[in-house]
C-alpha positions as protocol buffer text, in pm:
chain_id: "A"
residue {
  index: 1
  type: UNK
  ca { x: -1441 y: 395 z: -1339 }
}
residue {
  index: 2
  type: UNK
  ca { x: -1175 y: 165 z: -1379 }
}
residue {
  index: 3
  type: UNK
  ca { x: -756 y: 288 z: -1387 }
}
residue {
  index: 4
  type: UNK
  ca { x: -592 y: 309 z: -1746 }
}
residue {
  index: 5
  type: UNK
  ca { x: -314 y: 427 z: -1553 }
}
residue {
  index: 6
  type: UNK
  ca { x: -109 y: 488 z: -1223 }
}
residue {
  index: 7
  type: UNK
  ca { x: 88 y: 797 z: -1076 }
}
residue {
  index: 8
  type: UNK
  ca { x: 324 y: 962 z: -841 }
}
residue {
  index: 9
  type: UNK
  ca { x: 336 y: 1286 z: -784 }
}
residue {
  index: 10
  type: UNK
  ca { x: 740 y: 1414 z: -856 }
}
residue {
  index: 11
  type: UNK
  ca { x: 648 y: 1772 z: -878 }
}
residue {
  index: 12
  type: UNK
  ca { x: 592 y: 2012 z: -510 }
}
residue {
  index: 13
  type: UNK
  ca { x: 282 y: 2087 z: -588 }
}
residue {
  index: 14
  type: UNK
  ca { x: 60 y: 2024 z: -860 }
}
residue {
  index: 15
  type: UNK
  ca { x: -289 y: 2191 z: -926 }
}
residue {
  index: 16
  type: UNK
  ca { x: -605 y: 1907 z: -988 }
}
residue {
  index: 17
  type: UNK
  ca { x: -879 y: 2126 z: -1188 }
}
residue {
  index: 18
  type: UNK
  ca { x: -1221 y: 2062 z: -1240 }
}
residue {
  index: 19
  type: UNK
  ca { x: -1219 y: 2065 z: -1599 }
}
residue {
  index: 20
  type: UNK
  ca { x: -960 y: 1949 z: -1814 }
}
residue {
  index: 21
  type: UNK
  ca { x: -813 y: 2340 z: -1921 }
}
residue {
  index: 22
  type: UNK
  ca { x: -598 y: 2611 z: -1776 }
}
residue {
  index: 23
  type: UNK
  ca { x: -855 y: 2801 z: -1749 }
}
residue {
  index: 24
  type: UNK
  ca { x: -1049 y: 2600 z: -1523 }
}
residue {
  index: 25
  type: UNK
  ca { x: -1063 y: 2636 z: -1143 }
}
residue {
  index: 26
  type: UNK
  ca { x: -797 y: 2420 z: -891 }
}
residue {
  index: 27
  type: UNK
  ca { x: -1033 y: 2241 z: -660 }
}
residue {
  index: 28
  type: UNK
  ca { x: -704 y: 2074 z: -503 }
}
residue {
  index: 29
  type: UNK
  ca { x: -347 y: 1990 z: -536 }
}
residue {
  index: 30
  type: UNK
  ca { x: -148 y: 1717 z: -538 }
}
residue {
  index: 31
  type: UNK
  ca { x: 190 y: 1709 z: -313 }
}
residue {
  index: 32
  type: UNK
  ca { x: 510 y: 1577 z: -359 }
}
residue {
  index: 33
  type: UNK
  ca { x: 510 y: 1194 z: -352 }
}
residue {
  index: 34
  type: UNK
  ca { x: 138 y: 1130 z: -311 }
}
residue {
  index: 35
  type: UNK
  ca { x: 3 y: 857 z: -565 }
}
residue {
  index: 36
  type: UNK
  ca { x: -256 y: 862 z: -765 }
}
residue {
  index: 37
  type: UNK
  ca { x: -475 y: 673 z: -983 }
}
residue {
  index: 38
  type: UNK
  ca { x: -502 y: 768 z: -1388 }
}
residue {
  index: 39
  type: UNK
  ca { x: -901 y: 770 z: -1471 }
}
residue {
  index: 40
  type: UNK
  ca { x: -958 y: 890 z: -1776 }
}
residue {
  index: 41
  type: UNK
  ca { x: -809 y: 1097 z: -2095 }
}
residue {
  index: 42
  type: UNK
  ca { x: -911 y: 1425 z: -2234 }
}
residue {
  index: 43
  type: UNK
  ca { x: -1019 y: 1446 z: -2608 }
}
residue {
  index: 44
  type: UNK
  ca { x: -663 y: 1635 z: -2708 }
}
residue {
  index: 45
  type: UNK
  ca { x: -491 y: 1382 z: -2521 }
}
residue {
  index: 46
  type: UNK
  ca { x: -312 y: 1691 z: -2288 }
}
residue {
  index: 47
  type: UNK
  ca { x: -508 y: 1601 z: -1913 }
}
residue {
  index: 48
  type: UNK
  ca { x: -534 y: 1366 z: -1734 }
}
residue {
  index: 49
  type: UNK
  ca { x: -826 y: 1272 z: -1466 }
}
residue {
  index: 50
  type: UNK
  ca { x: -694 y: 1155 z: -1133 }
}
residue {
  index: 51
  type: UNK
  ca { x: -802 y: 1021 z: -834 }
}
residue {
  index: 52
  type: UNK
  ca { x: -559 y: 1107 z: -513 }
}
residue {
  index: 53
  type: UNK
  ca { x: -562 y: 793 z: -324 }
}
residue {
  index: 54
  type: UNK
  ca { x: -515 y: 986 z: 0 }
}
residue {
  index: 55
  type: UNK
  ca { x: -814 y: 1105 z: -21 }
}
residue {
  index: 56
  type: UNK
  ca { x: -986 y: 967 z: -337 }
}
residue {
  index: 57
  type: UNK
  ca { x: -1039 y: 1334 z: -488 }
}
residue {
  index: 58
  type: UNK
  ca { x: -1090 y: 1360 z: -825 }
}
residue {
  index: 59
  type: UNK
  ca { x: -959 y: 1589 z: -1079 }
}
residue {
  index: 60
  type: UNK
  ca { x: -771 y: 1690 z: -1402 }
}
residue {
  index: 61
  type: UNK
  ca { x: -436 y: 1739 z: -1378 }
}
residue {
  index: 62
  type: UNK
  ca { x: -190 y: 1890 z: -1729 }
}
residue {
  index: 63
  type: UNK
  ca { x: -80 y: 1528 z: -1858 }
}
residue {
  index: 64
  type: UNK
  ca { x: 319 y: 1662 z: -1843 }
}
residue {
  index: 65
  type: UNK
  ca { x: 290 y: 1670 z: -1493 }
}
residue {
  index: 66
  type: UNK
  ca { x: 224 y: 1292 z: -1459 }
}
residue {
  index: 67
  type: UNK
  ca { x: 507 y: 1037 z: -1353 }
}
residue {
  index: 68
  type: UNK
  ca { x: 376 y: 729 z: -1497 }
}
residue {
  index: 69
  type: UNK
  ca { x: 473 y: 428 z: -1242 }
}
residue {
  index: 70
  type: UNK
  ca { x: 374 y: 45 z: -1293 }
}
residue {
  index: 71
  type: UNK
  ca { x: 111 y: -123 z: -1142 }
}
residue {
  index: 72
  type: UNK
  ca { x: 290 y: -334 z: -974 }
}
residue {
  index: 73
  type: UNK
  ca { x: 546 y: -45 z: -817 }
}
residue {
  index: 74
  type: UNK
  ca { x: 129 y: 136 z: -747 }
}
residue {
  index: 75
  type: UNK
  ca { x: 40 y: -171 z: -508 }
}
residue {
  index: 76
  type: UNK
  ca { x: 331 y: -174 z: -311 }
}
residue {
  index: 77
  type: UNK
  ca { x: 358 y: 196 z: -223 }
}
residue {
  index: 78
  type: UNK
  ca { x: -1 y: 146 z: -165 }
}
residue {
  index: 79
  type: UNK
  ca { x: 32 y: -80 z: 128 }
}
residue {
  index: 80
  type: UNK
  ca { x: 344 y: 53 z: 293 }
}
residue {
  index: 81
  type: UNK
  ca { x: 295 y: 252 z: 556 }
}
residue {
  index: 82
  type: UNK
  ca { x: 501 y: 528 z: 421 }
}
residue {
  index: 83
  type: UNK
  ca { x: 680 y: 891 z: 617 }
}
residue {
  index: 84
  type: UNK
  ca { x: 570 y: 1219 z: 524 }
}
residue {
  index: 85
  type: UNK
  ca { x: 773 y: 1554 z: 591 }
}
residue {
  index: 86
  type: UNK
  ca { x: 626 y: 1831 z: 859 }
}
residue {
  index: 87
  type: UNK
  ca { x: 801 y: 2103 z: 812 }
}
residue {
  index: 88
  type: UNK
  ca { x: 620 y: 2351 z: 663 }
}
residue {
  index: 89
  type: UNK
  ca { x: 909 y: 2398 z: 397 }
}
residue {
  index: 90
  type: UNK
  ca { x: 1192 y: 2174 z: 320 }
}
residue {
  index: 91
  type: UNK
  ca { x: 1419 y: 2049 z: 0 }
}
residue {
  index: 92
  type: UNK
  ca { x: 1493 y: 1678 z: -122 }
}
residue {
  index: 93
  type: UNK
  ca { x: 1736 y: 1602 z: -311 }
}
residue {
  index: 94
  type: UNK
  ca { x: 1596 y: 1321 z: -568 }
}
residue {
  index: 95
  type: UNK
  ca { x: 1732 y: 1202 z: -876 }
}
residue {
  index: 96
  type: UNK
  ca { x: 2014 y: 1472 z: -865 }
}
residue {
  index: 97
  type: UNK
  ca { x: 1763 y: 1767 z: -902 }
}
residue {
  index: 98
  type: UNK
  ca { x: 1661 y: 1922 z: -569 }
}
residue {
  index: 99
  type: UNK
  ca { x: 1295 y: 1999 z: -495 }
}
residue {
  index: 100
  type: UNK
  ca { x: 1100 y: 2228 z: -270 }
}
residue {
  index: 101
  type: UNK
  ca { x: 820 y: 2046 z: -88 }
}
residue {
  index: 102
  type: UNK
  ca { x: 596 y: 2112 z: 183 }
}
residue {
  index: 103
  type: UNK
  ca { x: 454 y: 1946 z: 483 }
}
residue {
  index: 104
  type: UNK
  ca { x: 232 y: 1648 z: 386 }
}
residue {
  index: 105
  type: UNK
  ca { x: 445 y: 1572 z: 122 }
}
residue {
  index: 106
  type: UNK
  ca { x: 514 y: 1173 z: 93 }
}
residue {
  index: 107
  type: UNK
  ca { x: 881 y: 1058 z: 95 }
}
residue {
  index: 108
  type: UNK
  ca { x: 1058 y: 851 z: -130 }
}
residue {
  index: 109
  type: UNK
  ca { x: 1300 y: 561 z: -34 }
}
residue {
  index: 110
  type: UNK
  ca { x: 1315 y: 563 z: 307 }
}
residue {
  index: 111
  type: UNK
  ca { x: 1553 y: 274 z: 315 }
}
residue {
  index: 112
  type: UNK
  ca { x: 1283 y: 35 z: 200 }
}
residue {
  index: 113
  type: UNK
  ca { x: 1401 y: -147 z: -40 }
}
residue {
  index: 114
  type: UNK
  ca { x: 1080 y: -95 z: -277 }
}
residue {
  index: 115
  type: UNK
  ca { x: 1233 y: 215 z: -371 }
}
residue {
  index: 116
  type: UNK
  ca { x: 1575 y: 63 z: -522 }
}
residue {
  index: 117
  type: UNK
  ca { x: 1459 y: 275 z: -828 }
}
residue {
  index: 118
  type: UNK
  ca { x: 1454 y: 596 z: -681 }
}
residue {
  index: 119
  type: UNK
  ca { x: 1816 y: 680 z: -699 }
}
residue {
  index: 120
  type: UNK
  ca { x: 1998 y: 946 z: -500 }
}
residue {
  index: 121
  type: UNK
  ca { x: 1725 y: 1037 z: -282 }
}
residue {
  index: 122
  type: UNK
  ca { x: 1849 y: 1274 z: 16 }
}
residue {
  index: 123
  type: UNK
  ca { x: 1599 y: 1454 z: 294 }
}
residue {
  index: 124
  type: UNK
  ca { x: 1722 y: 1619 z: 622 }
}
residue {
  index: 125
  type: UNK
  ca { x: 1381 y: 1738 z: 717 }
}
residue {
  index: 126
  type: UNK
  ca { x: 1190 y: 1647 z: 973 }
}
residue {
  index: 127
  type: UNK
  ca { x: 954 y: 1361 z: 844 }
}
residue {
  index: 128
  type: UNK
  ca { x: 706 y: 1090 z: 1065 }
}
residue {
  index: 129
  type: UNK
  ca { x: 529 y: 799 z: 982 }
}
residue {
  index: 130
  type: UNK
  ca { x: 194 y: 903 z: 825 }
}
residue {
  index: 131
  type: UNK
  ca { x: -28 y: 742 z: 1065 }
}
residue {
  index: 132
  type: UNK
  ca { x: 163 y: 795 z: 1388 }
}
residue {
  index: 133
  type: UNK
  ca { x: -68 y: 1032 z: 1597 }
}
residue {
  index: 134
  type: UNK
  ca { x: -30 y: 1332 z: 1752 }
}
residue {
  index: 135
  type: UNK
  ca { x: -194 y: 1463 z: 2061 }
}
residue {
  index: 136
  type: UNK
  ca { x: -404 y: 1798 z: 2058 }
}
residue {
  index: 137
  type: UNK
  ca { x: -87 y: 2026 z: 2154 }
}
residue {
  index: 138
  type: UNK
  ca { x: 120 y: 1901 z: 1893 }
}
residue {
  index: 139
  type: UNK
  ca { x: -105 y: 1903 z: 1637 }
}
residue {
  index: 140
  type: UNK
  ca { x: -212 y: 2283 z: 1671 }
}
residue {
  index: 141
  type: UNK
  ca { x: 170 y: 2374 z: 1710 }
}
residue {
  index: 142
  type: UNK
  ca { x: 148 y: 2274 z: 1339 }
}
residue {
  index: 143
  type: UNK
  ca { x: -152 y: 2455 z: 1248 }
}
residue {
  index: 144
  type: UNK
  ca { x: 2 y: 2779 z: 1387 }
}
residue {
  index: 145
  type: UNK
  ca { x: 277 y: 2737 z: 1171 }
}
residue {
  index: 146
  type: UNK
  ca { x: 78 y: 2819 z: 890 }
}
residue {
  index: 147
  type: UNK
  ca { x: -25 y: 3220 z: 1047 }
}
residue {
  index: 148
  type: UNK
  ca { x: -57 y: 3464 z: 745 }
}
residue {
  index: 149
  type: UNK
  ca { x: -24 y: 3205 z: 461 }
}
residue {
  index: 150
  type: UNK
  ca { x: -273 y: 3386 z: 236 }
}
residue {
  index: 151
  type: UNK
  ca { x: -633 y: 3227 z: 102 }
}
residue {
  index: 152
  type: UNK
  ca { x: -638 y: 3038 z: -202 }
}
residue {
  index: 153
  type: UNK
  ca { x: -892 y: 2844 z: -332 }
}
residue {
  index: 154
  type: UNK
  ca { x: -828 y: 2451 z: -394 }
}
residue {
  index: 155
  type: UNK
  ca { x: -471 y: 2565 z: -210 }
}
residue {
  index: 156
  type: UNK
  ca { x: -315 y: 2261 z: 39 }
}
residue {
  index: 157
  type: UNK
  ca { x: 55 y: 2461 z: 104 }
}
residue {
  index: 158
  type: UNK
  ca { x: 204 y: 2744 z: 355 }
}
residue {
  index: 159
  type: UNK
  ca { x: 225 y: 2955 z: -38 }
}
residue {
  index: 160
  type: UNK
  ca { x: -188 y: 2973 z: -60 }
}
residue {
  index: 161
  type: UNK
  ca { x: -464 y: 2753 z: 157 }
}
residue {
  index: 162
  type: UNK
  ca { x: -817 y: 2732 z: 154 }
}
residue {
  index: 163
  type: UNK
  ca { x: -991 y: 2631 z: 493 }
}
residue {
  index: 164
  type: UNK
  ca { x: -1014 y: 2232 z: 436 }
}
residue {
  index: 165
  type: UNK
  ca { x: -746 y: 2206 z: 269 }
}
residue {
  index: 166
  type: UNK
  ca { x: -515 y: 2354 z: 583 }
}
residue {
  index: 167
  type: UNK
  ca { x: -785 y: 2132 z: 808 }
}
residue {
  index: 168
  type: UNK
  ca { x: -680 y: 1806 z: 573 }
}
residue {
  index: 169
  type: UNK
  ca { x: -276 y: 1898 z: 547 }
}
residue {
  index: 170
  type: UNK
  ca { x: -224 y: 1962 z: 942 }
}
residue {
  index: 171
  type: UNK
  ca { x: -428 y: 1685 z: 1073 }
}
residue {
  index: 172
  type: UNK
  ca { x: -244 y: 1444 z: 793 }
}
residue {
  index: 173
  type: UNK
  ca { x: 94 y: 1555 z: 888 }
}
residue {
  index: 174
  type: UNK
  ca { x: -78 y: 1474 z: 1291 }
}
residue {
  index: 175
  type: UNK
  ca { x: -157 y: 1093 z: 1178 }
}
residue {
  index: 176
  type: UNK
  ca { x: -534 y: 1184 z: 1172 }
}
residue {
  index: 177
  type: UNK
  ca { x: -727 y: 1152 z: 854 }
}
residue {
  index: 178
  type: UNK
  ca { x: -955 y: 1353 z: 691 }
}
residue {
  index: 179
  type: UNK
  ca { x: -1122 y: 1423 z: 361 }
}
residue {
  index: 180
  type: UNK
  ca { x: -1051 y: 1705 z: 139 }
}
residue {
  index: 181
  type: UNK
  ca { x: -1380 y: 1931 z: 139 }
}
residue {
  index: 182
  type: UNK
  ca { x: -1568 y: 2077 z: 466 }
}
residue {
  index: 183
  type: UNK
  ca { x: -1874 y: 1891 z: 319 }
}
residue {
  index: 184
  type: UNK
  ca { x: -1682 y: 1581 z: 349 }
}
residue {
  index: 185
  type: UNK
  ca { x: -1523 y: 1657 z: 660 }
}
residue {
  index: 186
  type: UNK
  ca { x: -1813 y: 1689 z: 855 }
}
residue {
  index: 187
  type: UNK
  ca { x: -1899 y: 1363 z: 853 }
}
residue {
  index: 188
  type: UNK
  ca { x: -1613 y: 1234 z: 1041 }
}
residue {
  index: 189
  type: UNK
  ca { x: -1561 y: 1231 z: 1419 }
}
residue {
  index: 190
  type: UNK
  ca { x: -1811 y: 1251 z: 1704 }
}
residue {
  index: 191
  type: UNK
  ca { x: -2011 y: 1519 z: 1732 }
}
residue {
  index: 192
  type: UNK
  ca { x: -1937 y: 1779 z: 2031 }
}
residue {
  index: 193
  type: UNK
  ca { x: -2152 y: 1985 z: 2220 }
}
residue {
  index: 194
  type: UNK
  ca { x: -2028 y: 2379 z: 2288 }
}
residue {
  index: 195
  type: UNK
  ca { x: -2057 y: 2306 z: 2646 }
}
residue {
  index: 196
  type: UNK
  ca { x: -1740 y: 2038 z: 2586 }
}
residue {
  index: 197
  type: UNK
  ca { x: -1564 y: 2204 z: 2297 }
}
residue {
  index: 198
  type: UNK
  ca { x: -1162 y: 2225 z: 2356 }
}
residue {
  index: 199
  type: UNK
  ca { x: -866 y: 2282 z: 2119 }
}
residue {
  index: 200
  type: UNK
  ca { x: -843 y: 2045 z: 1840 }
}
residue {
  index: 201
  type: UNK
  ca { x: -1202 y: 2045 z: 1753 }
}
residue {
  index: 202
  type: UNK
  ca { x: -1280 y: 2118 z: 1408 }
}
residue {
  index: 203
  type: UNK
  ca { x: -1577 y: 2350 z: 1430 }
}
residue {
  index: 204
  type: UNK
  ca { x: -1842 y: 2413 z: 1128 }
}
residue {
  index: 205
  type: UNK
  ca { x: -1992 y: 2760 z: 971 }
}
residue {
  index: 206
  type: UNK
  ca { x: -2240 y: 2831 z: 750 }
}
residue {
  index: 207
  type: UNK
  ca { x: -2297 y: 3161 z: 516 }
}
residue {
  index: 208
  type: UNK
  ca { x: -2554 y: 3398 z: 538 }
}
residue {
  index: 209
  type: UNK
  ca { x: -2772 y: 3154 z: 308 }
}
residue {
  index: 210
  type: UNK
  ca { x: -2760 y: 2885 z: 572 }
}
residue {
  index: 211
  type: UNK
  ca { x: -2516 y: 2691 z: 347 }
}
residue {
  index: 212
  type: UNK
  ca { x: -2221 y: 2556 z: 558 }
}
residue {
  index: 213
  type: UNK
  ca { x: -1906 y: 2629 z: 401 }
}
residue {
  index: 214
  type: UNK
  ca { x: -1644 y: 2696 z: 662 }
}
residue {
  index: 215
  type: UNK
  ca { x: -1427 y: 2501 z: 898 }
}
residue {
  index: 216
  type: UNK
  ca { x: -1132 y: 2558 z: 1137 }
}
residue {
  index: 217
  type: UNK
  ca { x: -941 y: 2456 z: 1412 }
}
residue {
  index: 218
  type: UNK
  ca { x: -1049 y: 2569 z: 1771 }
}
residue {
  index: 219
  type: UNK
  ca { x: -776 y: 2638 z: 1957 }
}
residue {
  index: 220
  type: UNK
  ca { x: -897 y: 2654 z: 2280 }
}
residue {
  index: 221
  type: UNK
  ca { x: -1249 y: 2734 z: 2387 }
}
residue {
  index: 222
  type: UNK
  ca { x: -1255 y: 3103 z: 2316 }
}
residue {
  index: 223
  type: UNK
  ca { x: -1039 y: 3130 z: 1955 }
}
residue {
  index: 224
  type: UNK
  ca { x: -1018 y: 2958 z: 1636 }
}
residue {
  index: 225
  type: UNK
  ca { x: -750 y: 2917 z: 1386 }
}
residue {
  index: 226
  type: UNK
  ca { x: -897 y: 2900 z: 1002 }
}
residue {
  index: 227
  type: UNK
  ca { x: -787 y: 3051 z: 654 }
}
residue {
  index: 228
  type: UNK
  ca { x: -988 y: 3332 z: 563 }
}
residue {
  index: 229
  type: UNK
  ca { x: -769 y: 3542 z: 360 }
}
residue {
  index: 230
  type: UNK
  ca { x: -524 y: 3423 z: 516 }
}
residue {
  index: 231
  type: UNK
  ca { x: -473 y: 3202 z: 817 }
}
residue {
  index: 232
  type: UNK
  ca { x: -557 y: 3403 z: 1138 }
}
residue {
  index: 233
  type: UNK
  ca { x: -667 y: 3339 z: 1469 }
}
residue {
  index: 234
  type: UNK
  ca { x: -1024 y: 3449 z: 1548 }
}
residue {
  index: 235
  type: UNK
  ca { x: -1220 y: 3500 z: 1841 }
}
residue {
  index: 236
  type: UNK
  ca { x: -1487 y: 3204 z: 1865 }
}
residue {
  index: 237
  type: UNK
  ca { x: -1850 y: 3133 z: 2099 }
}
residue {
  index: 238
  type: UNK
  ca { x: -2186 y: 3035 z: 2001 }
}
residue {
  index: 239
  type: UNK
  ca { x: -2254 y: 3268 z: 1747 }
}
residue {
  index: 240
  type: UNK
  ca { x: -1946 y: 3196 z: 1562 }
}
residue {
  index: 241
  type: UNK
  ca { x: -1619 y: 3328 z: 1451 }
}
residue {
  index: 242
  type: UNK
  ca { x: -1595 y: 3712 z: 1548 }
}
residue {
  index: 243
  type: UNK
  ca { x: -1276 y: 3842 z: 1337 }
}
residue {
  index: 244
  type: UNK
  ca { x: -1068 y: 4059 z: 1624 }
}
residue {
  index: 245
  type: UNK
  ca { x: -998 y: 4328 z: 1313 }
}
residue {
  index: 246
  type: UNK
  ca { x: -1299 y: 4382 z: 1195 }
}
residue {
  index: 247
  type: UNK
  ca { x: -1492 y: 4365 z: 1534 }
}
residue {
  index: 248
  type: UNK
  ca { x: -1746 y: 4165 z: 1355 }
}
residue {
  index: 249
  type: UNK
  ca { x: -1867 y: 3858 z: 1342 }
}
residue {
  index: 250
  type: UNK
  ca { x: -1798 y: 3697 z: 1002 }
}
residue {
  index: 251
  type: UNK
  ca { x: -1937 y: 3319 z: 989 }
}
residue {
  index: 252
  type: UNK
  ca { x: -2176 y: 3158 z: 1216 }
}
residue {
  index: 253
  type: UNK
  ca { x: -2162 y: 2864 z: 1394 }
}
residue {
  index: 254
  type: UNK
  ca { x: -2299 y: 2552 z: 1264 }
}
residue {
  index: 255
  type: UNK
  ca { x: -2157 y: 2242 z: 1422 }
}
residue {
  index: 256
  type: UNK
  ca { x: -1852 y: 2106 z: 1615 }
}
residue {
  index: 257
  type: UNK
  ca { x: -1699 y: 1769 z: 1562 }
}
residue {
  index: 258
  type: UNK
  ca { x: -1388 y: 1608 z: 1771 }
}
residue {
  index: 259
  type: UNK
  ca { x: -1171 y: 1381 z: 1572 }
}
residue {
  index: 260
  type: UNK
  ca { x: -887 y: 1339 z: 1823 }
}
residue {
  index: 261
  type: UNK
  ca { x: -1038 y: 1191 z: 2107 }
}
């Protein structure tokens, strides 16, 4: 489908839906600076459908949330290899309004001179260059950040998660990427024995259908750190994740894949 329009994200944190209504379910959001392309148009002219292209996830997002940009302005913030903030929680100041944003967030300006538009742009955060890496350690320093943010569906922020979307947002902020869905994310990265499974890992679940629909983070080779209901660490073998409160075990294990190698 071809672009009748192009996007940045000037808002913290944006819901994309899966139909073009209020009423219908988030499936994802969009954060603070990421760009987007504009798809298509609903009927009553009041959503748009986007595609994030972080991630190229589609979705409808409530047309007077859109910050219309040119193509040409599109392209170049395209191919820059932009910063994005890592704390969990921090404020910009941009365009003489301050804004809360959260980690994974894109930042303006920069001192690139691209961004001569964007006036009065202040951040004292704690930013990095998207794709500069972090090891294992660092990168599940991050994830613990987000203990006890509670579960929410289509959620990407430390105010409500759902289990790829905190996979996605803390190996983003660690220079490593991945798609938004555990369907998606399974397909990435080298498959891993349990024999060889260490922190870092992302490790797979499935219901009690069979249907895999869980991922997390081990963080070593006896726990886990995932969202369900809120972000906890779990006790984790070969039958899966057992949850340390309930004394049961509540997903099963399915499959582990290693994306930092």
């Amino acid at each position: 489908m071809d672009a009748i329009d192009y996007g940045v994200q000037r808002l913290s944190l944006v819901p994309m839906r899966a139909k073009p209504s209020d009423a219908s379910e988030m499936i994802s959001q969009l954060l603070f600076g990421e760009h987007y392309v504009v798809l298509e148009e609903s009927e009553d002219k009041k959503w748009l459908k986007i595609s994030n292209v972080y991630d190229n996830y589609e979705g409808w997002i409530d047309k007077q949330q859109h910050h219309h940009i040119s193509k040409e302005y599109f392209d170049q913030i395209s191919e820059i290899e932009y910063k994005v903030c890592i704390d969990l929680i921090s404020k910009i100041l941009f365009k003489q309004q301050i804004n809360h944003i959260v980690a994974g967030s894109v930042l303006p300006l920069l001192n690139n001179p691209i961004f001569k538009d964007e006036e009065n742009v202040a951040f004292n955060g704690m930013s990095k260059t998207l794709y500069q890496k972090w090891g294992v350690t660092t990168l599940l320093n991050q994830a613990t950040k987000y203990l006890n943010t509670p579960y929410l569906w289509g959620g990407k922020s430390p105010f409500g998660i759902d289990c790829s979307g905190f996979t996605q947002v803390v190996f983003k902020t660690g220079g490593h990427k991945l798609p938004r869905d555990s369907s998606q994310q399974i397909l990435k990265g080298k498959e891993i024995g349990l024999e060889d499974r260490r922190g870092g890992d992302l490790a797979f679940f499935t219901n009690t259908e069979g249907k895999m629909n869980h991922v997390g983070i081990l963080m070593d080779e006896n726990r886990i750190i995932h969202a369900s209901g809120k972000v906890r660490i779990d006790e984790f073998d070969e039958k899966g994740i057992r949850n340390v409160e309930k004394n049961a075990y509540t997903h099963h294990f399915y499959k582990l894949k290693r994306i930092i190698t």
